[in-house]
mmCIF file of C-alpha atoms in Angstrom:
data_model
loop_
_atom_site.group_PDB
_atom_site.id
_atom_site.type_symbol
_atom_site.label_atom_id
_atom_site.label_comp_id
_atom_site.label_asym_id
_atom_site.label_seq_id
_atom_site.Cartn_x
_atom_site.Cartn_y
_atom_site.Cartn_z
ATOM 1 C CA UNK A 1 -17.432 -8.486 9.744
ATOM 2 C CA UNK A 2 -15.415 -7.231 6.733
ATOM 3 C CA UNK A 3 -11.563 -7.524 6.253
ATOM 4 C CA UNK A 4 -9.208 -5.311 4.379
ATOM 5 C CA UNK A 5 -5.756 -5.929 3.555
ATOM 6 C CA UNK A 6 -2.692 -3.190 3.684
ATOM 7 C CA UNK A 7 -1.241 -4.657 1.311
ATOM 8 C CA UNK A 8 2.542 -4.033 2.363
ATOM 9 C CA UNK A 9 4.284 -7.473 1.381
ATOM 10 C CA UNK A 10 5.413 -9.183 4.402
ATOM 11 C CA UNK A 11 4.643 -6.233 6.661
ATOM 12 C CA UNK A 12 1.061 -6.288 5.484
ATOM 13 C CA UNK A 13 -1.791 -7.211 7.967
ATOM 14 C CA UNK A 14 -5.611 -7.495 7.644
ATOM 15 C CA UNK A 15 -7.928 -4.250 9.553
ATOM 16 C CA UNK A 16 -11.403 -6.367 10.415
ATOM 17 C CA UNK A 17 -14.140 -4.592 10.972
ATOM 18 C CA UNK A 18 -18.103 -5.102 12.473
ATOM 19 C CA UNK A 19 -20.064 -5.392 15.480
ATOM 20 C CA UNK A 20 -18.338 -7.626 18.284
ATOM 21 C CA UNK A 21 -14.876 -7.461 16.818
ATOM 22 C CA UNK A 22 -13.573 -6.960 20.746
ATOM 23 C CA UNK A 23 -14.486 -9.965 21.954
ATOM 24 C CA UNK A 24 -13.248 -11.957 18.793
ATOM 25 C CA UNK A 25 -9.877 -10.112 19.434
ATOM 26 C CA UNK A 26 -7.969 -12.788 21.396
ATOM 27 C CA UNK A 27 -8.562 -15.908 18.902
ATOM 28 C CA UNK A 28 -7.685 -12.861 15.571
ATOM 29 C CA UNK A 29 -4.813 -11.751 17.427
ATOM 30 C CA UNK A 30 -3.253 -15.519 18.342
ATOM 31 C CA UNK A 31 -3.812 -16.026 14.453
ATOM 32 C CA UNK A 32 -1.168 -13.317 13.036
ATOM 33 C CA UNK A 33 0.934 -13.708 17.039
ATOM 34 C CA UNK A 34 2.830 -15.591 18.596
ATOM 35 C CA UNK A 35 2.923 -13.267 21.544
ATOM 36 C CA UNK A 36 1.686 -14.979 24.672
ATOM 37 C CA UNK A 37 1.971 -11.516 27.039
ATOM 38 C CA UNK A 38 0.370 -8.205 26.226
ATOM 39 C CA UNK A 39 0.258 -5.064 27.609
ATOM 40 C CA UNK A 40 -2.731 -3.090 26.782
ATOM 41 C CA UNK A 41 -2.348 0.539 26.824
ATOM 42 C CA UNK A 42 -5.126 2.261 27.453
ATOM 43 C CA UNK A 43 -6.833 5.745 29.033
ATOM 44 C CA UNK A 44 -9.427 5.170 31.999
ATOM 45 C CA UNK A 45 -12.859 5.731 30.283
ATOM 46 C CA UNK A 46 -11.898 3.399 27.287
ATOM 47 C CA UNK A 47 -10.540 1.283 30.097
ATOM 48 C CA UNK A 48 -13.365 0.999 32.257
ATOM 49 C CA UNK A 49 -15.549 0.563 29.145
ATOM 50 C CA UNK A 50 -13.465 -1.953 27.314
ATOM 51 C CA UNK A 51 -10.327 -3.423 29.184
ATOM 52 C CA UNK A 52 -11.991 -6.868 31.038
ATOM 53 C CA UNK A 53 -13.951 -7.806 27.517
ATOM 54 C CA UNK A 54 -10.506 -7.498 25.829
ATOM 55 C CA UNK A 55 -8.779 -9.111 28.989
ATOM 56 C CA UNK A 56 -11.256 -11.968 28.746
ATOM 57 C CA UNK A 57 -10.550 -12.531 25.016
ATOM 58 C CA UNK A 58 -6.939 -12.438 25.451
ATOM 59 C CA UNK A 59 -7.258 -14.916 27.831
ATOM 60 C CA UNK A 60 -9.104 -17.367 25.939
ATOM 61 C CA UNK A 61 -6.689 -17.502 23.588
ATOM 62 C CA UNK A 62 -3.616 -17.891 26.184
ATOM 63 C CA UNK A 63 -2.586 -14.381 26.229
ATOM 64 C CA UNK A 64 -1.846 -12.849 29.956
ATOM 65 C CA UNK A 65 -2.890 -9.232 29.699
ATOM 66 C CA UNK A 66 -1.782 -5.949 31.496
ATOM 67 C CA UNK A 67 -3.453 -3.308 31.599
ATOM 68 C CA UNK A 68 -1.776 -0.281 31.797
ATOM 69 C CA UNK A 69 -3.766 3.407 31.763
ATOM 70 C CA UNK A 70 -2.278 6.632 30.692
ATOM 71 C CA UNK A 71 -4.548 10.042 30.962
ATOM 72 C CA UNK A 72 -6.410 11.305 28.549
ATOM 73 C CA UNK A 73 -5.796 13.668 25.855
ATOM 74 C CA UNK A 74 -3.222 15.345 23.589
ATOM 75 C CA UNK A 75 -1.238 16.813 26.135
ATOM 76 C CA UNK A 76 -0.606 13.689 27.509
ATOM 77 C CA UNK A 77 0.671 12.305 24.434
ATOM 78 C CA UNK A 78 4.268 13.024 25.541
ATOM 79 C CA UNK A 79 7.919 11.178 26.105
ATOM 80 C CA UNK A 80 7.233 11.408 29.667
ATOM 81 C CA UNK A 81 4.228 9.611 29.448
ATOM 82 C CA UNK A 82 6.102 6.554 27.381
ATOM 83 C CA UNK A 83 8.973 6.374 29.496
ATOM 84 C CA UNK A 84 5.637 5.597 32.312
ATOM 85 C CA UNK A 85 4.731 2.840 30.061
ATOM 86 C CA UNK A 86 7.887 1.494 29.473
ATOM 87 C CA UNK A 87 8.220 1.324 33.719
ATOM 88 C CA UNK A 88 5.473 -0.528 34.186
ATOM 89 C CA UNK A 89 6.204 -2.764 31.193
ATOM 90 C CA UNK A 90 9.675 -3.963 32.763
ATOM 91 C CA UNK A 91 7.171 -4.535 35.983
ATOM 92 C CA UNK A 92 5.730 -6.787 34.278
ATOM 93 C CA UNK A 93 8.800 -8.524 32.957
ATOM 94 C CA UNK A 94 7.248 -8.138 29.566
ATOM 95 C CA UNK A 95 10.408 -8.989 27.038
ATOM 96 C CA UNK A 96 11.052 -8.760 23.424
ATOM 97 C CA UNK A 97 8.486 -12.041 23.075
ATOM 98 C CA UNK A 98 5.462 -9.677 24.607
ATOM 99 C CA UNK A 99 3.346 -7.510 21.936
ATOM 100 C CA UNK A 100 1.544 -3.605 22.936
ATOM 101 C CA UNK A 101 -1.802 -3.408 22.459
ATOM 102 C CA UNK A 102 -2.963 0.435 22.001
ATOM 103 C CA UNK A 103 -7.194 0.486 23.221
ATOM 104 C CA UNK A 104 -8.464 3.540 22.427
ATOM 105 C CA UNK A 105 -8.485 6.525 20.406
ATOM 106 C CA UNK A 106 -5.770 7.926 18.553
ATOM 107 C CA UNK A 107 -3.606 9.745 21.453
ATOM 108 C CA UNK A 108 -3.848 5.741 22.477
ATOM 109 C CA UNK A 109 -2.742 4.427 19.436
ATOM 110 C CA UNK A 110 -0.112 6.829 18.564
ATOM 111 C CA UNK A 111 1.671 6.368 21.747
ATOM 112 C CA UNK A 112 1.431 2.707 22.154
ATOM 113 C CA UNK A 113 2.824 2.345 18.560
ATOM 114 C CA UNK A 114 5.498 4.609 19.767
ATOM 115 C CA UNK A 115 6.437 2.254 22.934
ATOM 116 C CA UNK A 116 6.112 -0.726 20.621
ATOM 117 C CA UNK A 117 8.423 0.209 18.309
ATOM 118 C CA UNK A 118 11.084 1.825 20.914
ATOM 119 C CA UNK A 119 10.595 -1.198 23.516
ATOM 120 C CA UNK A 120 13.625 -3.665 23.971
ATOM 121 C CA UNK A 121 14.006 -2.119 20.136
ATOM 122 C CA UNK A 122 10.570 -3.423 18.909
ATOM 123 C CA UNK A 123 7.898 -5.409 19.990
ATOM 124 C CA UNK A 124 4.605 -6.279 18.350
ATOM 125 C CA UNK A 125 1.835 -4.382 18.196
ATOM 126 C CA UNK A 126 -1.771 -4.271 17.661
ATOM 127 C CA UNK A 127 -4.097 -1.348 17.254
ATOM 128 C CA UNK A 128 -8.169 -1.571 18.608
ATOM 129 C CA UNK A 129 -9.442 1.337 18.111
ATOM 130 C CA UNK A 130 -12.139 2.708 19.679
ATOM 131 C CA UNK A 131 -13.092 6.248 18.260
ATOM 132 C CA UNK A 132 -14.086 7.459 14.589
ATOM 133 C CA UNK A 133 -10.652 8.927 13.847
ATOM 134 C CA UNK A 134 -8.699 6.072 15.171
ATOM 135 C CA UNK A 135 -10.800 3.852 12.631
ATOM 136 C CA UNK A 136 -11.053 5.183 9.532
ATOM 137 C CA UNK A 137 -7.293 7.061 10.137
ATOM 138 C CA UNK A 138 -4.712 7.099 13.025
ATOM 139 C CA UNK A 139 -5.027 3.126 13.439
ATOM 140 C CA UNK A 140 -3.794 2.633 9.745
ATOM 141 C CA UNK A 141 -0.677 3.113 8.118
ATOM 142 C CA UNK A 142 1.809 2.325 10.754
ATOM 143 C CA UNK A 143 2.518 6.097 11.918
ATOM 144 C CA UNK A 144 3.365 6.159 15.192
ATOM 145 C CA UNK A 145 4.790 8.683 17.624
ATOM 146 C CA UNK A 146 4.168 11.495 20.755
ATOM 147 C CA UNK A 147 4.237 15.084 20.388
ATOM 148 C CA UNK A 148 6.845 18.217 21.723
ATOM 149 C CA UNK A 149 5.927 21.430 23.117
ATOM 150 C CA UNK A 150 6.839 22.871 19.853
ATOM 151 C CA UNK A 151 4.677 20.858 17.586
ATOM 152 C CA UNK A 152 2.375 17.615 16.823
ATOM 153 C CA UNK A 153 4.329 14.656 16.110
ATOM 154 C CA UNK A 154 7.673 15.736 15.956
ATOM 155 C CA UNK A 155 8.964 12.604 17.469
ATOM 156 C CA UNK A 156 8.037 9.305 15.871
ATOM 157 C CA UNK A 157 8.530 6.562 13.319
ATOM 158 C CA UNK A 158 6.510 4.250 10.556
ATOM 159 C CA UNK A 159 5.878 0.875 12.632
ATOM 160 C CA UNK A 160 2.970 -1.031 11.014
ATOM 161 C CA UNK A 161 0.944 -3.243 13.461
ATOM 162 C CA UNK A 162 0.119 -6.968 13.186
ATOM 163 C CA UNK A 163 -3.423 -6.429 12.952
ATOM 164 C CA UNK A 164 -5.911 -3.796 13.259
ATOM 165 C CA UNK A 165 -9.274 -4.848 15.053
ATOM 166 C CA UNK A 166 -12.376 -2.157 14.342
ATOM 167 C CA UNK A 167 -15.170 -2.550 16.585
ATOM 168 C CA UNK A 168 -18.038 -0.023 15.375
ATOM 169 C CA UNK A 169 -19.955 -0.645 18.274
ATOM 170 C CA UNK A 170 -17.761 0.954 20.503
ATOM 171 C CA UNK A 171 -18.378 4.111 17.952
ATOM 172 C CA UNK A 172 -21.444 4.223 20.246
ATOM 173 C CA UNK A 173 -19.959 4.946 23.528
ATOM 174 C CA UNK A 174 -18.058 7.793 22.204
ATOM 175 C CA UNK A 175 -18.901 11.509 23.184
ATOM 176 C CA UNK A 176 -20.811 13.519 20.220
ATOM 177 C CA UNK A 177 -17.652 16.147 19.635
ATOM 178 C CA UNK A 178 -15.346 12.984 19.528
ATOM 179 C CA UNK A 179 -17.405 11.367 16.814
ATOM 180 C CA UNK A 180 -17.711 14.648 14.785
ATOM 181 C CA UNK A 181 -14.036 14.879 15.348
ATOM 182 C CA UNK A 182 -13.386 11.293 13.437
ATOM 183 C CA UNK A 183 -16.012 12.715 10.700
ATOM 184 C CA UNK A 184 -13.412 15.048 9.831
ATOM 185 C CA UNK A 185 -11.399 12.711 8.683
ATOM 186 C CA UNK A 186 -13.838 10.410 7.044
ATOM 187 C CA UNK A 187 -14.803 13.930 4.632
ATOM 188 C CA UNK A 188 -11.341 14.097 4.432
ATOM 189 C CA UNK A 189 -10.737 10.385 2.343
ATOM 190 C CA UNK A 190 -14.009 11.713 -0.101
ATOM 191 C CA UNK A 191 -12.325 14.977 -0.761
ATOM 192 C CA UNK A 192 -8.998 13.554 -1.736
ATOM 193 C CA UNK A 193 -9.468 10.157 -3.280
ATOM 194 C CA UNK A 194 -13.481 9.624 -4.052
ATOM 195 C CA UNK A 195 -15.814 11.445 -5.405
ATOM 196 C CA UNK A 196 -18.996 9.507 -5.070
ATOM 197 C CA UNK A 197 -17.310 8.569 -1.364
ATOM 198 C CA UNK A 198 -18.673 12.235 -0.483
ATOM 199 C CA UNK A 199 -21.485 12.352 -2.634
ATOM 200 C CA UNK A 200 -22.757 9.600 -0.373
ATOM 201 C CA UNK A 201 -21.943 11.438 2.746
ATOM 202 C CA UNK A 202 -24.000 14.038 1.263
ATOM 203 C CA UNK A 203 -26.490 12.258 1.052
ATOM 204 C CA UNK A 204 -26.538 9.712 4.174
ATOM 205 C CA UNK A 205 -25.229 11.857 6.837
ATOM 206 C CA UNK A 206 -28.437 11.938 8.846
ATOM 207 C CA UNK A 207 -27.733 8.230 9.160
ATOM 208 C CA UNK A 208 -24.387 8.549 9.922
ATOM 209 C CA UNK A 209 -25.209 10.742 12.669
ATOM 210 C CA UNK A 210 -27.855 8.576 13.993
ATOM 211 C CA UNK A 211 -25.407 5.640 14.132
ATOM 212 C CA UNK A 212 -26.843 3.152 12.088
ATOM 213 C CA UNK A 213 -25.044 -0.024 11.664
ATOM 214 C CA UNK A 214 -25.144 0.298 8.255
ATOM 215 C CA UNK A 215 -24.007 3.330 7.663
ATOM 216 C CA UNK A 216 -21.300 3.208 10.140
ATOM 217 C CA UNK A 217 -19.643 -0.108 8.450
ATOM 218 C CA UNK A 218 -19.999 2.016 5.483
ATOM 219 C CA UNK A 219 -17.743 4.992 6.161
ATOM 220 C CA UNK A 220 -15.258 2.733 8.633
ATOM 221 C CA UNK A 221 -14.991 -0.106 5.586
ATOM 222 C CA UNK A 222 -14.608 2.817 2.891
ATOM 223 C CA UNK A 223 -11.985 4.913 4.102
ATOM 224 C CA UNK A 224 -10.131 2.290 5.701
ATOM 225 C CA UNK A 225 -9.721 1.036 2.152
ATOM 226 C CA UNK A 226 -9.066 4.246 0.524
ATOM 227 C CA UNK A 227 -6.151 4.651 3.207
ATOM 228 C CA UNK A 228 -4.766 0.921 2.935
ATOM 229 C CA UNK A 229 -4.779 1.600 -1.034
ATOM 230 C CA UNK A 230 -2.793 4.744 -0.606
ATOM 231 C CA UNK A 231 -0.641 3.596 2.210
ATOM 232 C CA UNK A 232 0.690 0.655 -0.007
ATOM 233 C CA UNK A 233 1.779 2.656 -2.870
ATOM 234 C CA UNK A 234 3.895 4.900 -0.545
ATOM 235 C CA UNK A 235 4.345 3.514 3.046
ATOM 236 C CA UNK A 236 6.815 6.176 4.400
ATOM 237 C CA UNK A 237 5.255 9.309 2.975
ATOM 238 C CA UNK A 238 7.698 9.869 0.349
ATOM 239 C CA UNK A 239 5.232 10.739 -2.308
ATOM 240 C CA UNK A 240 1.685 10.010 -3.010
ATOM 241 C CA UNK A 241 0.672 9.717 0.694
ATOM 242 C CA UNK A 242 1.167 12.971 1.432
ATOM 243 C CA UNK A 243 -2.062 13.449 0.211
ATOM 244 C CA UNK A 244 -3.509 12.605 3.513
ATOM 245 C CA UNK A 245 -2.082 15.408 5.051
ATOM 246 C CA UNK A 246 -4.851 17.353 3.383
ATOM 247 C CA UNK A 247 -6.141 19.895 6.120
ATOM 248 C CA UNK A 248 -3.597 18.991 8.387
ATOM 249 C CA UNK A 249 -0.872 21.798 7.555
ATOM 250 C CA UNK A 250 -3.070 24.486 9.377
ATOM 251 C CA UNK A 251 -5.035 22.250 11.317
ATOM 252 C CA UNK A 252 -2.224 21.012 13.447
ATOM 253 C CA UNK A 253 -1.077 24.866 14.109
ATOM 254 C CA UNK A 254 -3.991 25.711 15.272
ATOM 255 C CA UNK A 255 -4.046 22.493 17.518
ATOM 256 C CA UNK A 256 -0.764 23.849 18.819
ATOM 257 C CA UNK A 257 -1.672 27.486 19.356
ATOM 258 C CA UNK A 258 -4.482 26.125 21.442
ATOM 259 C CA UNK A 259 -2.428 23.872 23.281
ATOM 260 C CA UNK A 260 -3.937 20.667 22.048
ATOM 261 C CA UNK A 261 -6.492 21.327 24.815
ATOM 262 C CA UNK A 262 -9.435 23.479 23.121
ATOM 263 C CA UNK A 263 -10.127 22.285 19.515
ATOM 264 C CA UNK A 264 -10.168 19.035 19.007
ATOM 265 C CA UNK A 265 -8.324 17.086 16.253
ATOM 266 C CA UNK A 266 -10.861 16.829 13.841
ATOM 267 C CA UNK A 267 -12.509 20.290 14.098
ATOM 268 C CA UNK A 268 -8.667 21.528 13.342
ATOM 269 C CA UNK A 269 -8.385 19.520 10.592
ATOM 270 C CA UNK A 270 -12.239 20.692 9.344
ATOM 271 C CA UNK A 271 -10.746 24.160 9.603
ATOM 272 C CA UNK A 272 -7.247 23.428 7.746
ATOM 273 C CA UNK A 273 -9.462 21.635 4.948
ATOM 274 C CA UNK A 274 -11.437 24.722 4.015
ATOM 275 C CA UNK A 275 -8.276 26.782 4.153
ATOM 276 C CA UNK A 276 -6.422 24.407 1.851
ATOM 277 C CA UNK A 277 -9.668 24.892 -0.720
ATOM 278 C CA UNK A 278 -9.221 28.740 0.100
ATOM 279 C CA UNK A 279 -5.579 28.545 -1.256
ATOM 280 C CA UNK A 280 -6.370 26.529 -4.211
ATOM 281 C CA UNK A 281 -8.946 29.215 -5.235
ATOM 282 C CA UNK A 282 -6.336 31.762 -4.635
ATOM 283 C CA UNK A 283 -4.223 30.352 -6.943
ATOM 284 C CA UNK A 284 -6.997 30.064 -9.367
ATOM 285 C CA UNK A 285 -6.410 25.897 -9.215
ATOM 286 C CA UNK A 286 -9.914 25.443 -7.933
ATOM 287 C CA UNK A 287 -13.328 26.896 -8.549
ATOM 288 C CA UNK A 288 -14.595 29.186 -5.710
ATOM 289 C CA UNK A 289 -17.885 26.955 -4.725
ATOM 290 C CA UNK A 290 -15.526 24.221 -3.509
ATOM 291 C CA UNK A 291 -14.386 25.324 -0.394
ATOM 292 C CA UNK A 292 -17.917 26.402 0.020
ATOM 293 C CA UNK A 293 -19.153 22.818 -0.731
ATOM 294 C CA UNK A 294 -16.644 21.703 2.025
ATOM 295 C CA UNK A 295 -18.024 24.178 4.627
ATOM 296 C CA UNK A 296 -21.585 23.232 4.234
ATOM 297 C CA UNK A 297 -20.902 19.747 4.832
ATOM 298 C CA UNK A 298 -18.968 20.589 7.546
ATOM 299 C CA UNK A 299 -21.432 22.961 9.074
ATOM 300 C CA UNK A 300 -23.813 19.853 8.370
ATOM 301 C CA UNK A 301 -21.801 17.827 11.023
ATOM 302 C CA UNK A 302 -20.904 20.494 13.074
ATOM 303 C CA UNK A 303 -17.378 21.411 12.715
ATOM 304 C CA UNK A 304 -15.584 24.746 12.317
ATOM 305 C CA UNK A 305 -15.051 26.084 8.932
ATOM 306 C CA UNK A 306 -12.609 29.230 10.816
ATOM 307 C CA UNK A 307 -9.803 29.356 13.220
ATOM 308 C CA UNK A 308 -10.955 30.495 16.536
ATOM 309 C CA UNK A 309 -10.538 34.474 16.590
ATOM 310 C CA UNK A 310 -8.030 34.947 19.221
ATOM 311 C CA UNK A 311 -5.620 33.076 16.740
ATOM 312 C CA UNK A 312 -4.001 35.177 14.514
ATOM 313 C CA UNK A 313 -2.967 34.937 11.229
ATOM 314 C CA UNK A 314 0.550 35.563 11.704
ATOM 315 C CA UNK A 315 0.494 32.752 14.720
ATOM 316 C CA UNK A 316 -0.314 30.729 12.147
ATOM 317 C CA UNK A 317 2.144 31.282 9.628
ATOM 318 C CA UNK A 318 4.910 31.047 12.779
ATOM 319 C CA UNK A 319 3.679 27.546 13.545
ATOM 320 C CA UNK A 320 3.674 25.929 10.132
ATOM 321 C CA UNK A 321 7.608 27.151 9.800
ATOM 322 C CA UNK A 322 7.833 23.297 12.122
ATOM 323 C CA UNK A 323 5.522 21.686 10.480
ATOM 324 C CA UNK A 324 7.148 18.112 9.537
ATOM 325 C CA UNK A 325 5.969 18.927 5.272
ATOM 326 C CA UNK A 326 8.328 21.814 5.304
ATOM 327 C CA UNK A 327 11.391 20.692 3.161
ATOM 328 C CA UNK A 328 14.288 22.890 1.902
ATOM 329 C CA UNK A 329 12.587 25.804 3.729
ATOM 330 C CA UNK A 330 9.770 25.213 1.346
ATOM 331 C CA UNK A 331 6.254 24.400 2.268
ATOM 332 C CA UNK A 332 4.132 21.463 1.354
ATOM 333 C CA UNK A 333 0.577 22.293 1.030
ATOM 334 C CA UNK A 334 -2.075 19.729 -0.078
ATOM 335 C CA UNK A 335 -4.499 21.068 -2.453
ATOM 336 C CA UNK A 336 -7.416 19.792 -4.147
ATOM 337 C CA UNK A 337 -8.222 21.225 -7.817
ATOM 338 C CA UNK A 338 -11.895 19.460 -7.752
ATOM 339 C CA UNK A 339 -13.540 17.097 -4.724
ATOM 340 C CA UNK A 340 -11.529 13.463 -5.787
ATOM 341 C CA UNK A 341 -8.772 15.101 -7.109
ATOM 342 C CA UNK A 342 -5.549 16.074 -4.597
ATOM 343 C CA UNK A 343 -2.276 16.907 -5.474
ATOM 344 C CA UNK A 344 0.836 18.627 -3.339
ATOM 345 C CA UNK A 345 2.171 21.773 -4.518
ATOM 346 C CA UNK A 346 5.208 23.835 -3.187
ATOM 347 C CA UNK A 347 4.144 26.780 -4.480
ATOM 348 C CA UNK A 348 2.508 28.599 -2.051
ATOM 349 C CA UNK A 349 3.370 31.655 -0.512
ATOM 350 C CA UNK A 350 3.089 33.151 2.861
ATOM 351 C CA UNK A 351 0.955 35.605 1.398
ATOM 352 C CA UNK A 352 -1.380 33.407 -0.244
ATOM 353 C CA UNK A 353 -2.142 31.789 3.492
ATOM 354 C CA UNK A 354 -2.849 35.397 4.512
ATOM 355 C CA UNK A 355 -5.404 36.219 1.509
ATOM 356 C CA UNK A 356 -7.033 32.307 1.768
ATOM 357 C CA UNK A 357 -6.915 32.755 6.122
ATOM 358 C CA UNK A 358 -8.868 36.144 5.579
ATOM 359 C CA UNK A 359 -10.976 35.160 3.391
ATOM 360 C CA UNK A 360 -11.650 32.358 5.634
ATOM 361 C CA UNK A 361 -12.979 35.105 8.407
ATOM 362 C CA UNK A 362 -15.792 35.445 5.822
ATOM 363 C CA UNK A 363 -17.048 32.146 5.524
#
């Protein structure tokens, strides 16, 4: 097991990751809690999977767990679906003393976060998460919050957790798309902060893909520490960590044209990534072979390099107008000049989307 620090002053906390972190959980989360109630929010596959190991732990260390289990998916990632959890919470007279534990992926994580920091006006929290994404991304960083019928995220806050506890066996239970989904976002932390990061994902994917131990501590350990690194210069996305919005300004339009229901996080992201290299070759900031480079190694995983076709171009434009990086009326757009190198820029124009989106129907 490995350990890296977000290094946040007193608000910082240790991610640990390895085989058989889940059933170390109780005794690591005793150690940073003084929490002696949980509830442990969870969906019912992850639950049925995970919930009595992490139940059992909790125990051990003197921690009475409830389990509570929301449905699964985006669209469930909703205020309706917190005001649920808070219900059962008072149920089980959890009080201000208690700490949430979000179990799962990052719908899980996001929305138990959410309830932790909104509960009784904030509780503790913990994050175990169990897919890819919610590893090497949504677990880290202390963003937390549930989505709105007119966009991802609109209703949130930054609430870091005590502890983050990454189990890369459970990796191994996840469905194929899922786990390409969280490779997304692993490309993601090469193409904006490290260089040689996606050099070696170039050139180790097969074992990715296969699962090795290894490899998987690898990529979790790595971008968890390029994220903790960037997260502690700028905690509440006032500069610098903006950067990890990279792919995300398209991606999460096109995750609300579809509804949140037919492209999965990670493929949207895969397909706002090469449009952001698109864009940066339109405005002659990067050479034209990188957004190929991207879409190779995306094809490589199997992720979409294109929006689906029955989303238009203009749709797309419509849905960025509420994306949460538009300031003064202005866009943010993450761009990278080179692979390693990001930057934001608020120069670019509607119809620079339209020339990069089109050209994207080429790839």
């Amino acid at each position: 097991m490995s350990v890296v620090h977000v290094d946040l002053g007193e608000r910082g906390y240790d991610i640990h990751v390895g085989e058989g972190v889940l059933d170390s959980a109780g005794g690591l989360i005793a150690a940073v809690s003084k929490a002696r109630a949980a509830a442990v929010v969870t969906n019912p596959r992850i639950g049925n999977l995970y919930a009595e190991r992490l139940v059992k732990s909790l125990g051990s260390a003197g921690i009475d767990a409830h389990v509570i289990t929301i449905p699964a998916g985006e669209r469930y990632k909703t205020l309706n679906t917190v005001r649920r959890v808070y219900e059962r919470m008072l149920d089980h007279r959890i009080d201000r003393t208690g700490t949430v534990i979000g179990l799962g992926g990052g719908v899980v994580g996001d929305l138990a976060g959410f309830v932790a920091a909104t509960y009784l006006r904030g509780v503790e929290f913990v994050q175990i998460p169990t897919s890819l994404l919610a590893q090497v991304d949504a677990s880290v960083g202390g963003k937390v919050g549930v989505d709105l019928p007119r966009g991802k995220n609109l209703v949130g806050a930054f609430y870091q957790p005590k502890i983050v506890l990454a189990d890369i066996g459970t990796l191994r239970t996840l469905r194929r798309a899922q786990f390409r989904s969280g490779l997304a976002e692993v490309i993601k932390h090469g193409i904006i902060l490290d260089s040689d990061y996606y050099s070696y994902l170039e050139r180790n994917l097969a074992a990715v893909m296969r699962l090795e131990s290894e490899a998987l501590q690898h990529i979790v350990e790595r971008s968890c520490e390029l994220k903790a690194w960037v997260v502690a210069q700028d905690e509440k996305e006032s500069g610098l960590r903006a950067i990890l919005n990279y792919g995300h300004t398209v991606g999460h339009a096109v995750e609300s044209l579809t509804g949140y229901k037919r492209v999965l996080h990670g493929e949207a992201v895969a397909i706002g990534m090469v449009a952001a290299a698109l864009i940066a070759r339109e405005m002659g900031l990067a050479d034209e072979s990188l957004a190929r480079r991207i879409a190779d190694l995306l094809a490589r995983v199997g992720l979409p390099s294109k929006p689906p076709a029955d989303v238009s171009h203009d749709a797309i434009l419509e849905a960025m107008k509420l994306d949460k990086k538009v300031a003064r009326g202005k866009l943010r757009f993450v761009l990278v000049r080179e692979i390693g190198s990001a930057f934001v820029s608020q120069d670019v124009t509607p119809e620079i989307i339209r020339k990069a989106l089109r050209e994207q129907e080429r790839l």
